[in-house]
Coordinates of C-alpha atoms in Angstrom, one line a residue:
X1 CA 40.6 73.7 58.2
X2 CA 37.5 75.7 58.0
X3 CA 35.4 73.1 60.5
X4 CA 38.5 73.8 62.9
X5 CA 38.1 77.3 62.9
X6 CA 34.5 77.1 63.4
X7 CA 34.6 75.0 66.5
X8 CA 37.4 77.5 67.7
X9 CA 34.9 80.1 67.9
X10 CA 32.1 77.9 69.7
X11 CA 31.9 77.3 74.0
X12 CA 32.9 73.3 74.3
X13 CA 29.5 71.8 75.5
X14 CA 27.6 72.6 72.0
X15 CA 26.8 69.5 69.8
X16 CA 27.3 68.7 66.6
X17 CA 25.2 67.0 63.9
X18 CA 26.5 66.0 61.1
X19 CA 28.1 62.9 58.8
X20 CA 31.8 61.2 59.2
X21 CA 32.0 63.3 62.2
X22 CA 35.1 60.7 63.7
X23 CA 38.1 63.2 62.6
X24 CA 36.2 66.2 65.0
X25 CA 38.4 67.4 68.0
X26 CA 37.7 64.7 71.1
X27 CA 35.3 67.0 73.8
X28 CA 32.2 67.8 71.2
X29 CA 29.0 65.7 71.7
X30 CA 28.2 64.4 68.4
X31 CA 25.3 62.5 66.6
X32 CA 26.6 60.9 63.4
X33 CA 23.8 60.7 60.6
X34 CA 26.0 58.2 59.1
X35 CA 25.6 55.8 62.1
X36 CA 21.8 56.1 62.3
X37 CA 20.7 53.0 60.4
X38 CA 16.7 54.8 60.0
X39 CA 18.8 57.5 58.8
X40 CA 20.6 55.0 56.7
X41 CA 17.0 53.4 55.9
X42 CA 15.5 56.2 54.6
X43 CA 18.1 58.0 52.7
X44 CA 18.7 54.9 51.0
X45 CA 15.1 54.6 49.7
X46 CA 15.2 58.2 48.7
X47 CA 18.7 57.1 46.6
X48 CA 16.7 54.6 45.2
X49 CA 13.5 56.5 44.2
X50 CA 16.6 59.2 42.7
X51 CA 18.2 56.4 41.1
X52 CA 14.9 54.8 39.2
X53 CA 14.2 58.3 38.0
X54 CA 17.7 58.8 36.3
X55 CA 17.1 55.6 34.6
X56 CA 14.0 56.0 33.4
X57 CA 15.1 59.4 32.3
X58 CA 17.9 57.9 30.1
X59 CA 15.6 55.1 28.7
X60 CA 14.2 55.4 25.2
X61 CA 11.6 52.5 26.6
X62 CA 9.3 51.8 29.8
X63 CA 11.1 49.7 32.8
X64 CA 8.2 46.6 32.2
X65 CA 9.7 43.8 31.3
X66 CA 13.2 46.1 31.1
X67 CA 16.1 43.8 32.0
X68 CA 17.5 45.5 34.5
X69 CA 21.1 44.3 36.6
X70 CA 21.1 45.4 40.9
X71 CA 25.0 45.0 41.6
X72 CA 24.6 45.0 45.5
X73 CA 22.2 43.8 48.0
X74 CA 22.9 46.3 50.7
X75 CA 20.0 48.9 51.8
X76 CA 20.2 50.9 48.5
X77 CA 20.4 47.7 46.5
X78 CA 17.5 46.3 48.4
X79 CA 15.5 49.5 47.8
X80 CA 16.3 49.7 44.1
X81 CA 15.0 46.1 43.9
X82 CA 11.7 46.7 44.9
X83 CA 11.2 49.9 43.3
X84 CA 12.0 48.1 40.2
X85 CA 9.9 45.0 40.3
X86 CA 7.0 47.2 41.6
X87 CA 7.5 49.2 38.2
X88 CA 7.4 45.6 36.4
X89 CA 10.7 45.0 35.3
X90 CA 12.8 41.9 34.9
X91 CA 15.2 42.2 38.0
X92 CA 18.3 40.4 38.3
X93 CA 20.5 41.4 41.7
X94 CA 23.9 39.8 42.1
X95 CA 24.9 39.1 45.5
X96 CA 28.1 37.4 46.7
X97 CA 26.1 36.0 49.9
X98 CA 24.4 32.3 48.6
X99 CA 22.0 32.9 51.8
X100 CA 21.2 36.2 50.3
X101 CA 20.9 34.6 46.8
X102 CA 18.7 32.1 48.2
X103 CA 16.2 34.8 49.7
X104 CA 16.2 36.8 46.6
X105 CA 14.9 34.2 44.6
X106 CA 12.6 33.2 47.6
X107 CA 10.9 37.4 46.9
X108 CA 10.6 36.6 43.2
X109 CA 14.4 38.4 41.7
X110 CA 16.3 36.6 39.6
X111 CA 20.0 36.2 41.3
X112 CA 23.6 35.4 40.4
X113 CA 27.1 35.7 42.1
X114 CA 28.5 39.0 42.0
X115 CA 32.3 37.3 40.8
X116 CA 30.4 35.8 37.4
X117 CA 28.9 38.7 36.0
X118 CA 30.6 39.4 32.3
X119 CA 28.8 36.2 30.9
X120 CA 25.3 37.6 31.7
X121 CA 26.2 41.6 30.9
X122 CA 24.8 41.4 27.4
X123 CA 20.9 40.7 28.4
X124 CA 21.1 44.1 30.3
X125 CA 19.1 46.9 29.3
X126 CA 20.2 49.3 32.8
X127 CA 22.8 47.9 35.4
X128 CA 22.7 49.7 38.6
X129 CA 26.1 49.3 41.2
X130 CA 25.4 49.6 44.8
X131 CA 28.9 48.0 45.7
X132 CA 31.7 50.7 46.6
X133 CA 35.0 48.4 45.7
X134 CA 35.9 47.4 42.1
X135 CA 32.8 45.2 40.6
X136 CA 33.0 45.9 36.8
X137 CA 36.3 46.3 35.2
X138 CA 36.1 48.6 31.4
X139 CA 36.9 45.3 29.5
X140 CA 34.4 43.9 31.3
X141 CA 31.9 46.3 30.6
X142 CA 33.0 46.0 26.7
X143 CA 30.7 43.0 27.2
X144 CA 27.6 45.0 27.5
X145 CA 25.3 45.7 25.1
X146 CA 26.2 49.0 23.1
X147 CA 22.2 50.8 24.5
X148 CA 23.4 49.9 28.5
X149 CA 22.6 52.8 30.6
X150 CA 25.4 52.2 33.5
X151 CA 24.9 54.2 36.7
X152 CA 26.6 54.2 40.0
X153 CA 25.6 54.7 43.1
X154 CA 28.2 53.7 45.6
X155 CA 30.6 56.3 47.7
X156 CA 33.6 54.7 45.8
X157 CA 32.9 53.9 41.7
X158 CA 32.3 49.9 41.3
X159 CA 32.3 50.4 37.5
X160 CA 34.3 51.3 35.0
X161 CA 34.2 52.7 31.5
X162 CA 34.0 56.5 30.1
X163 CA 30.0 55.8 29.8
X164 CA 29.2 55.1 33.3
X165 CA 27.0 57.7 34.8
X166 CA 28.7 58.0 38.2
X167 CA 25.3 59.3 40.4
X168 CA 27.1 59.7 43.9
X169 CA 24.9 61.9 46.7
X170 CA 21.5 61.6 44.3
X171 CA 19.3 62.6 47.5
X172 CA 21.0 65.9 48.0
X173 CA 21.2 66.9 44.1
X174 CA 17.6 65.1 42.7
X175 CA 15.6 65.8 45.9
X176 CA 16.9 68.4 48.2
X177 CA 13.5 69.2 49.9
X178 CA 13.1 64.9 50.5
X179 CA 16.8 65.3 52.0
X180 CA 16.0 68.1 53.6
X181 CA 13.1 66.9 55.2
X182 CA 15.1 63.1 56.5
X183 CA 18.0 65.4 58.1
X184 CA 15.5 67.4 60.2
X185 CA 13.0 64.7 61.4
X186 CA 16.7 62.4 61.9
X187 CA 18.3 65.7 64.4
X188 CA 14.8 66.0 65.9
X189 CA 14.5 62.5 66.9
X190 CA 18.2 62.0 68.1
X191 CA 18.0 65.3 70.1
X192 CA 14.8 64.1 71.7
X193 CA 16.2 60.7 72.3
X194 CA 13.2 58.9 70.4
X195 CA 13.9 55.8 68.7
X196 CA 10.6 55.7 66.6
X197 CA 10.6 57.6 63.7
X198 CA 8.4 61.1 63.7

């Protein structure tokens, strides 16, 4: 491939920076982005700030008191969540953990199991999937209400249906300069060995 012929051309004591860097020739120093969890952190609060705004921008209404559906209770999930309640709407996140059910009603979310969505799908206004494995089958989302704005955020689609907006790598395409900006501060401080964030 082309990243083959590349390293071909380059002395064996460079290193590489980059994301799902495990298929790369054995020899190469790396640094995985995709294994840094502030790297992980941060890009998924910019997902989330990308995420909000494509809702919003679909929304013929405000987000207070908008019922709005978190599949997911990951770090994009998590970052959704807040962004959401701090923009006043009525946040459910479903969640397969009970512990993690437990603590989201303990920070003011309403929660339910991920497996027993379908009955609650018509009270939501936006539903927003942060789980990459099958969540939301297209009968299943036949139970929504006919306005639902459905996007997806995962790496692998967790909902199904020809209306789902399928919003996969929202930093790069929404907020390149934000993206930008985390990649660079995330090389600097791996190259300089730093563990706080610069």
């Amino acid at each position: 491939g082309v990243l083959t012929d590349i390293l071909a051309q380059l002395p064996q004591d460079i290193t590489i920076y980059g994301g799902n860097l495990q298929s790369l020739p054995k020899g190469y120093k790396t640094f995985d982005l995709l294994q840094d969890p502030f790297y992980l952190t941060e890009n998924a609060d910019i997902t989330a700030h990308c995420a909000v705004k494509l809702a919003m921008g679909r929304l013929p209404v405000t987000l207070k008191n908008c019922p709005v559906l978190v599949v997911g209770w990951g770090r994009i999930g998590k970052c959704l969540a807040a962004d959401l309640l701090a923009l006043g709407a009525d946040v459910t996140v479903a969640a397969r953990n009970p512990a993690d059910r437990a603590m989201l009603l303990a920070l003011g979310y309403r929660s339910i199991p991920t497996g027993e969505l379908v009955p609650y799908l018509m009270r939501y206004r936006v539903i927003l999937n942060t789980v990459p494995v099958p969540v939301l089958s297209e009968a299943d989302t036949a139970h929504c209400r006919h306005d639902c704005i459905k996007i997806d955020l995962a790496s692998q689609s967790g909902i199904a249906g020809s209306d789902v907006i399928w919003a996969k790598g929202l930093p790069n395409q929404e907020t390149p300069e934000s993206s930008g900006k985390l990649i660079a501060k995330t090389v600097i401080r791996l190259a300089t060995g730093k563990e706080e964030s610069l």
